[in-house]
Each structure stands twice: as structure tokens, then as C-alpha cells.
mmCIF file of C-alpha atoms and ligand atoms in Angstrom:
data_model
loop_
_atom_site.group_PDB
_atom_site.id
_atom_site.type_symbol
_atom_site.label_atom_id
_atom_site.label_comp_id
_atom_site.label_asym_id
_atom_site.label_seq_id
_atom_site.Cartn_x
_atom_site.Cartn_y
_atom_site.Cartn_z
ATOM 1 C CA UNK B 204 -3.100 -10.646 26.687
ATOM 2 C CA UNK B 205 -6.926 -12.393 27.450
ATOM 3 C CA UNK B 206 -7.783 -14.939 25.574
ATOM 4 C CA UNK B 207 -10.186 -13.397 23.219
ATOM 5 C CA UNK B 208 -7.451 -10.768 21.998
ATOM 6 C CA UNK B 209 -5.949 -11.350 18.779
ATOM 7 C CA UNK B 210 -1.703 -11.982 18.908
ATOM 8 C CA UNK B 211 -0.118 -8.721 16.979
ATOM 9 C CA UNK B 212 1.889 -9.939 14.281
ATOM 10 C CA UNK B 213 5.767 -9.496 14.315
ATOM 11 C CA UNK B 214 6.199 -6.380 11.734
ATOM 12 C CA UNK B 215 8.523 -3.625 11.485
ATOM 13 C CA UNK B 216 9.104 -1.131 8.732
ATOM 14 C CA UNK B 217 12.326 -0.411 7.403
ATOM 15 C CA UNK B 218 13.757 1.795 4.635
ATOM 16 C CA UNK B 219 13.503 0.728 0.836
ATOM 17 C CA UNK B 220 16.533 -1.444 -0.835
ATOM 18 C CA UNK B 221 17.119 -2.332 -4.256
ATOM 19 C CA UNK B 222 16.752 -6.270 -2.896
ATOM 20 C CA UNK B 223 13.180 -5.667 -2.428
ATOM 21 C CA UNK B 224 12.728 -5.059 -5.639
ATOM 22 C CA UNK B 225 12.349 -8.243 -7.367
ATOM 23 C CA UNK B 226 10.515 -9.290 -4.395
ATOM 24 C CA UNK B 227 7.486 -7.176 -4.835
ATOM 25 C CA UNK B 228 7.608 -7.017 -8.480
ATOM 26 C CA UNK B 229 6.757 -10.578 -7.893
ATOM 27 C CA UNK B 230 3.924 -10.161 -5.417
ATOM 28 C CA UNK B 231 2.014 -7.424 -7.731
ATOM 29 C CA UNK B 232 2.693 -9.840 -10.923
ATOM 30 C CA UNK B 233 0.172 -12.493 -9.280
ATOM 31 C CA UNK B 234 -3.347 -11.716 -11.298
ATOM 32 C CA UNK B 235 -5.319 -12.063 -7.790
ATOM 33 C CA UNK B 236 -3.438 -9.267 -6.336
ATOM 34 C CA UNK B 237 -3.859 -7.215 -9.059
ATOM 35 C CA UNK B 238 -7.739 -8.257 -9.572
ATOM 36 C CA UNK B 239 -8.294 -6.710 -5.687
ATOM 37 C CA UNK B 240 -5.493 -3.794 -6.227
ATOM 38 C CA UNK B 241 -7.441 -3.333 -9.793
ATOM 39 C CA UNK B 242 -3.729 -3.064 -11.182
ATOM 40 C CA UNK B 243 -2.530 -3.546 -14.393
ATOM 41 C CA UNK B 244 0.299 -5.566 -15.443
ATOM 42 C CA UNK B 245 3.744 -3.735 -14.969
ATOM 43 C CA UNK B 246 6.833 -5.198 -16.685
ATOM 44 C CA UNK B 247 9.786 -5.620 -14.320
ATOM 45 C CA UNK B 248 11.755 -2.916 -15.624
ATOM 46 C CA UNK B 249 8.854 -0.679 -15.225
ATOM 47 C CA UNK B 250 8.860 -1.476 -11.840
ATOM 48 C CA UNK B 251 12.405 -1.207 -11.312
ATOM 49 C CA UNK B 252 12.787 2.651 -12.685
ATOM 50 C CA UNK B 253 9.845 3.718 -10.289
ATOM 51 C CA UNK B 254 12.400 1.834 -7.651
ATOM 52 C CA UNK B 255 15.413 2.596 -8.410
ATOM 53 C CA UNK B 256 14.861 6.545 -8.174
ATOM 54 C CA UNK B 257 12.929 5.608 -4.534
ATOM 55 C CA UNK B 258 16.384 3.675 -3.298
ATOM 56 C CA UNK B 259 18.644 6.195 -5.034
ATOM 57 C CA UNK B 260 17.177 9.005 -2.542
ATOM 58 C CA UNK B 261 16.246 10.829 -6.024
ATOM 59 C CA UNK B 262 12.727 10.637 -5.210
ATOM 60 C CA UNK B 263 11.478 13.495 -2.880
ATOM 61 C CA UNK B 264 8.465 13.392 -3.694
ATOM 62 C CA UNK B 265 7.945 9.301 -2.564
ATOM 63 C CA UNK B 266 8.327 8.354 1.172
ATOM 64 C CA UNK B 267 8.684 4.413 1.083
ATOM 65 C CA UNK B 268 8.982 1.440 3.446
ATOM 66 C CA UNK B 269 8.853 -2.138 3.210
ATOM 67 C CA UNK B 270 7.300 -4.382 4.988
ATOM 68 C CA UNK B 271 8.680 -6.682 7.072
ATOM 69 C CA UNK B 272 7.027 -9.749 8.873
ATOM 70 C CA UNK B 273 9.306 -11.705 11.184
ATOM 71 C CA UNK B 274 12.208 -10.133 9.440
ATOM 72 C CA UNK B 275 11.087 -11.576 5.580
ATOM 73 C CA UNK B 276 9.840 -8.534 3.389
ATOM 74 C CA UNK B 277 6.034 -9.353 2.749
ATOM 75 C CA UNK B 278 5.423 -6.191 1.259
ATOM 76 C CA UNK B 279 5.632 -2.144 1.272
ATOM 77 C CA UNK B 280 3.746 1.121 2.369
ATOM 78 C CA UNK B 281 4.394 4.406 1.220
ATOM 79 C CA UNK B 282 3.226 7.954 0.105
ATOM 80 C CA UNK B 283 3.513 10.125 -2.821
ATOM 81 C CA UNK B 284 2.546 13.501 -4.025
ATOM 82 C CA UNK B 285 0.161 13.105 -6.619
ATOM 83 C CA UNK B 286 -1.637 16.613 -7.999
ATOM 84 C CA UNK B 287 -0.003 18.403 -5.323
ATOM 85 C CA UNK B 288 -1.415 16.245 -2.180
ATOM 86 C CA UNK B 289 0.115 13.135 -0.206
ATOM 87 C CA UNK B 290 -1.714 9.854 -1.439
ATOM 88 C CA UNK B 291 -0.562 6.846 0.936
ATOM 89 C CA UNK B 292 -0.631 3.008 -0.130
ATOM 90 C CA UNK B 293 0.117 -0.263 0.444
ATOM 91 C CA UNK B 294 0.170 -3.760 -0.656
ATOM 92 C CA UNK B 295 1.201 -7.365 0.718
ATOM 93 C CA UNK B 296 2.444 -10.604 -0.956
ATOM 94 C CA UNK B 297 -1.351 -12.837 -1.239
ATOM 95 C CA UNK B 298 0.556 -15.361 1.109
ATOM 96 C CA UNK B 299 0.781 -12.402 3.949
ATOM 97 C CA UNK B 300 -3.274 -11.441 3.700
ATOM 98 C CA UNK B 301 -5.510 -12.017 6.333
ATOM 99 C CA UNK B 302 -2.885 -11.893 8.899
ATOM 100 C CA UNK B 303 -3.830 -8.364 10.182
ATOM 101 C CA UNK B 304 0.057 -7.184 8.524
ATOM 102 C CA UNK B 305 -1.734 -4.148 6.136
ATOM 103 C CA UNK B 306 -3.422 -2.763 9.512
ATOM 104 C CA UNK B 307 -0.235 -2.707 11.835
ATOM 105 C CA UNK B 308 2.143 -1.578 8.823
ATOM 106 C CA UNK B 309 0.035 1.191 7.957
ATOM 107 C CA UNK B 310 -0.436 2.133 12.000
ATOM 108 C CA UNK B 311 3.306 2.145 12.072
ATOM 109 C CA UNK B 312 3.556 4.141 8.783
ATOM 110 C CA UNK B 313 0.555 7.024 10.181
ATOM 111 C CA UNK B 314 3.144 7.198 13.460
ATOM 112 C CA UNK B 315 6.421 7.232 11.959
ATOM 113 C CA UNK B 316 5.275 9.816 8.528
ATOM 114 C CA UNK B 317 3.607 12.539 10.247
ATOM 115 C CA UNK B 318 2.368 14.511 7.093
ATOM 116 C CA UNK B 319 -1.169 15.323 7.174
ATOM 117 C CA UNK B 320 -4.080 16.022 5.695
ATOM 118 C CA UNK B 321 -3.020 11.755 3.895
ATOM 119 C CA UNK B 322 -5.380 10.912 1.023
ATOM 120 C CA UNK B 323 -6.181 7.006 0.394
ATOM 121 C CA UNK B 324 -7.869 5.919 -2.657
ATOM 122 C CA UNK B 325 -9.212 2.325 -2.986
ATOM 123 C CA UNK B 326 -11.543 0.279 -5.095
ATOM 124 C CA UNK B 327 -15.021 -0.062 -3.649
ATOM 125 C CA UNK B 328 -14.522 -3.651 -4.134
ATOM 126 C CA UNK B 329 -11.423 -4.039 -2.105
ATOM 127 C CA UNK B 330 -13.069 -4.949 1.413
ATOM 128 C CA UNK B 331 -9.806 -5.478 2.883
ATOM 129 C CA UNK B 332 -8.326 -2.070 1.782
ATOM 130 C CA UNK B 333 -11.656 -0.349 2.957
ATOM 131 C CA UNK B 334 -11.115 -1.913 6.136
ATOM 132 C CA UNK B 335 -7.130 -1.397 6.849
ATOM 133 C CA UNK B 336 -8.154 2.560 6.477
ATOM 134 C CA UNK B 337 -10.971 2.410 8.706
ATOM 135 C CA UNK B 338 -8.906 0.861 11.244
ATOM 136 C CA UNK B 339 -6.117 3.058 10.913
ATOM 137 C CA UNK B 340 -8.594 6.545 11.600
ATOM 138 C CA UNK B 341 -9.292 7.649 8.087
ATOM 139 C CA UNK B 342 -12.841 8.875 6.954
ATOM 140 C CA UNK B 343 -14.763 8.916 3.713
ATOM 141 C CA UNK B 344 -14.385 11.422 1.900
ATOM 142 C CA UNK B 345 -15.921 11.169 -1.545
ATOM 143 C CA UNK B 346 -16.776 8.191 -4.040
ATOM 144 C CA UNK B 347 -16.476 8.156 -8.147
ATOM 145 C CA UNK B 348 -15.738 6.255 -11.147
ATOM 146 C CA UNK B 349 -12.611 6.691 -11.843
ATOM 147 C CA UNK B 350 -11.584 6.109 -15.396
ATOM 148 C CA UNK B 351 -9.157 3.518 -16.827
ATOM 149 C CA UNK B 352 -5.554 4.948 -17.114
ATOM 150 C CA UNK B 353 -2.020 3.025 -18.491
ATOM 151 C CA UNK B 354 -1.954 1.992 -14.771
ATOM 152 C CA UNK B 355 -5.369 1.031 -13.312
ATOM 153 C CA UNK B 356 -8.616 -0.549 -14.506
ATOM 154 C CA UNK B 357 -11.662 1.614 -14.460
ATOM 155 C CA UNK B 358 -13.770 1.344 -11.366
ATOM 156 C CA UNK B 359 -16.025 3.007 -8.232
ATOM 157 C CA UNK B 360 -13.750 4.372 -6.084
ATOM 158 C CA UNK B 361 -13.848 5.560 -2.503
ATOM 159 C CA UNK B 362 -11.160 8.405 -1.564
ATOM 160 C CA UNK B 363 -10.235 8.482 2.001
ATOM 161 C CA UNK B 364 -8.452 10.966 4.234
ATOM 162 C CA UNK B 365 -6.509 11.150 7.486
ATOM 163 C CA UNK B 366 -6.288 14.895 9.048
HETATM 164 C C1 LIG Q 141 -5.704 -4.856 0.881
HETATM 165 C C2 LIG Q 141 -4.586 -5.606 1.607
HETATM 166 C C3 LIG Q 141 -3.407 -4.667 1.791
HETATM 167 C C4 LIG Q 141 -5.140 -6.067 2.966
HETATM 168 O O1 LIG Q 141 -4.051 -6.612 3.698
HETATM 169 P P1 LIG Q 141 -4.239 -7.631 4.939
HETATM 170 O O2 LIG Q 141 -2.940 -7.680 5.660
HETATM 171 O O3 LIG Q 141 -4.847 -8.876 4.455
HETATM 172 O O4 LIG Q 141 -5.293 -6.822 5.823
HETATM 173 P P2 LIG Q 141 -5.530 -7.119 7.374
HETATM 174 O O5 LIG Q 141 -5.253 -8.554 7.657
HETATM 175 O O6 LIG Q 141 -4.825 -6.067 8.156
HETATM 176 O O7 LIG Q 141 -7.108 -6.951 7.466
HETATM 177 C C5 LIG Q 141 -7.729 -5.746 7.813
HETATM 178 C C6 LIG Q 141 -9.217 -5.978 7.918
HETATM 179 O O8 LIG Q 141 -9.765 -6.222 6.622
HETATM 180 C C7 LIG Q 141 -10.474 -7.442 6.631
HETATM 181 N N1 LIG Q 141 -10.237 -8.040 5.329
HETATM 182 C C8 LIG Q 141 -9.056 -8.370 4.772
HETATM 183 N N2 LIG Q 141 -9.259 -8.882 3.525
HETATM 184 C C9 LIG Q 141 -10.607 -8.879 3.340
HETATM 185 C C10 LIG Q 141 -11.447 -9.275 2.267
HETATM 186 N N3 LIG Q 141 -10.946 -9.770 1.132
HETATM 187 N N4 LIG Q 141 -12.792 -9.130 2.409
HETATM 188 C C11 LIG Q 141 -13.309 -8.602 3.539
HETATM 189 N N5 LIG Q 141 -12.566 -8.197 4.601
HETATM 190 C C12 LIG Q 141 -11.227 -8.331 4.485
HETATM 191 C C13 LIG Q 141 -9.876 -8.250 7.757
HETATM 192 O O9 LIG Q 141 -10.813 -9.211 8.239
HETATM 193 C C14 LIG Q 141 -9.588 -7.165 8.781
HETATM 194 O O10 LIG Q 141 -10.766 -6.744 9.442
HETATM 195 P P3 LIG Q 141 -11.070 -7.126 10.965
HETATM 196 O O11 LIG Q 141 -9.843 -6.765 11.756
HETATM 197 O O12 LIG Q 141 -12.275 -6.314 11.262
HETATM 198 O O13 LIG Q 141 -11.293 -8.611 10.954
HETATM 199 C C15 LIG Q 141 -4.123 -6.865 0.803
HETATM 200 O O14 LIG Q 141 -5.276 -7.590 0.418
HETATM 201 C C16 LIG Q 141 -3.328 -6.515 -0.457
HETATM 202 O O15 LIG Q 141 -2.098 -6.388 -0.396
HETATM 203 N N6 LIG Q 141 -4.023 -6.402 -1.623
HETATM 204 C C17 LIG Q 141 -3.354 -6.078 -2.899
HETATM 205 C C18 LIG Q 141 -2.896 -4.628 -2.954
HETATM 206 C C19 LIG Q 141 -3.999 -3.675 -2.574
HETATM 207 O O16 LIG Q 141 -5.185 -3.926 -2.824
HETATM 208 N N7 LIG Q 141 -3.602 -2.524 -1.994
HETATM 209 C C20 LIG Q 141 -4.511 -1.515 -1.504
HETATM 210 C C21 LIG Q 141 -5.052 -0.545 -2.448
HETATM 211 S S1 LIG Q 141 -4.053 -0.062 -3.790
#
């Protein structure tokens, strides 16, 4: 490696387990994360029915990994069908940002899952989300305001898409 090149990180992916569960409950329950993810609050045992059927194998339509930097799980990346097309996403513990993690785990993701056309939908103010997809090969696509729901704030969003 010259000197100028930046180390890769240590991450892997790995399939879901109910342990993780608790872990990343936690890591979307800090308000900063979800201020960038423009998330609303989730109550644990929200969380865990949306997990449980991903680790019971019940959920074909979810394809889910979790992170894993050095061998601790800093976080997950997955797809889902949503109105009949793939939508990928991802999210880190705050403690793991900035480390270059979101870019590698979602390379690893794009090589191991090859389904294709992949949407990605981000907030326009999410930088660091913009940039992970940009990285990773994906291309604008369209921009709108999306409305408030039970599960995210109202804001601009950018869709993006792998073919
Ligand atoms: C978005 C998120 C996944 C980024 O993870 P990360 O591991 O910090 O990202 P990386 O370190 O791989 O950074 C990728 C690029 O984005 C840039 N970046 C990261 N955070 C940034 C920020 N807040 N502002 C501007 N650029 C940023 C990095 O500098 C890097 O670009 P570079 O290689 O050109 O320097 C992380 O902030 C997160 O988990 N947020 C909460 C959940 C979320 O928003 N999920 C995505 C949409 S639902």
C-alpha cells in the first residue's frame, strides 16, 4: 500500500442473529442517528418483530446482514421489496462513522446480493449516505419531498439506483 492510500477497514458481513438485535436497536435509539437517518423513534419491541421474522428465515422478502468490524457488530445492510422493487439500506452505530465501514459493507453487500436493478433512497441532507452510494456505482435517479409517514420525518429526498 503507498503512503497516501487509505488502510481498508477490517469488515465482513455475516448472516442476521437474534443477538444483534438489541445491539442495533440501541444504535438507531441515539437521536443523532436518527436526525441524519431522518428516523423516527421505534420502541424495542417494534424493532424486534421486524427482526425476529428476518432471523426466523420467515422473511423472503428481506435479505439482511450485519455488520461486522474487527469481529464486533457495528451495524447492518440489507434489502427489501418495497412496492414491488428491491430498496437496499444501511446504517452504523455513530461510534463506527467516518471510518469508511458504510462504503466497504455496502461494496461487499452489491458483490455478495446480486439482484439488480437496487433502489436507494436517502435524505438530501445525509452527505454521508449520498456519498456511500456514489462510491458504491449508483446514479441519481430522481429527487422529491417525500411526506411524513409512522416511520420517517418528511423531507427532500434523492432516490438512487444500481443496474
Ligand atoms: C450514512 C452512514 C451509513 C455513513 O457511514 P460511514 O461509515 O460513516 O460512511 P463512510 O465512512 O464509508 O463514508 C463515505 C463517504 O461519505 C463521507 N461522509 C461520511 N459522513 C459524512 C458527513 N456527515 N458529511 C459529509 N460527508 C460524509 C466520507 O468522508 C466518505 O467520503 P470520502 O471517501 O470521499 O471521504 C452513517 O452516517 C449512518 O449509519 N447514519 C445513520 C443511518 C443512515 O443514515 N443510513 C442511511 C440512510 S437510511
Amino acid at each position: 500500500m503507498s503512503s497516501n492510500e487509505k488502510p481498508q477497514p477490517n469488515i465482513s458481513l455475516r448472516p442476521v442473529c437474534a443477538e444483534d438485535s438489541p445491539i442495533l436497536h440501541a444504535f438507531e435509539s441515539d437521536p443523532v442517528w436518527r436526525s441524519v437517518a431522518m428516523m423516527k423513534p421505534r420502541s424495542k419491541e417494534a424493532f424486534h418483530r421486524i427482526w425476529d421474522r428476518i432471523t426466523s428465515g420467515e422473511a423472503t422478502d428481506i435479505i439482511q446482514r450485519t455488520i461486522l468490524y474487527d469481529g464486533e457488530v457495528c451495524g447492518t445492510v440489507g434489502a427489501r421489496i418495497v412496492d414491488d422493487q428491491w430498496h437496499v439500506g444501511y446504517g452504523l452505530g455513530a461510534q463506527y462513522w467516518g471510518r469508511g465501514i458504510a462504503t466497504r459493507a455496502l461494496a461487499l453487500y452489491l458483490t455478495e446480493v446480486s439482484i439488480r436493478p437496487l433502489i436507494a433512497t436517502t435524505a438530501a441532507s445525509n452527505a454521508g449516505s449520498i456519498r456511500v452510494l456514489e462510491k458504491n456505482g449508483f446514479t441519481l435517479q430522481s429527487t422529491r419531498y417525500a411526506p411524513e409517514t409512522d416511520r420517517w420525518v418528511g423531507c427532500e429526498e434523492l432516490r438512487f439506483v444500481i443496474q
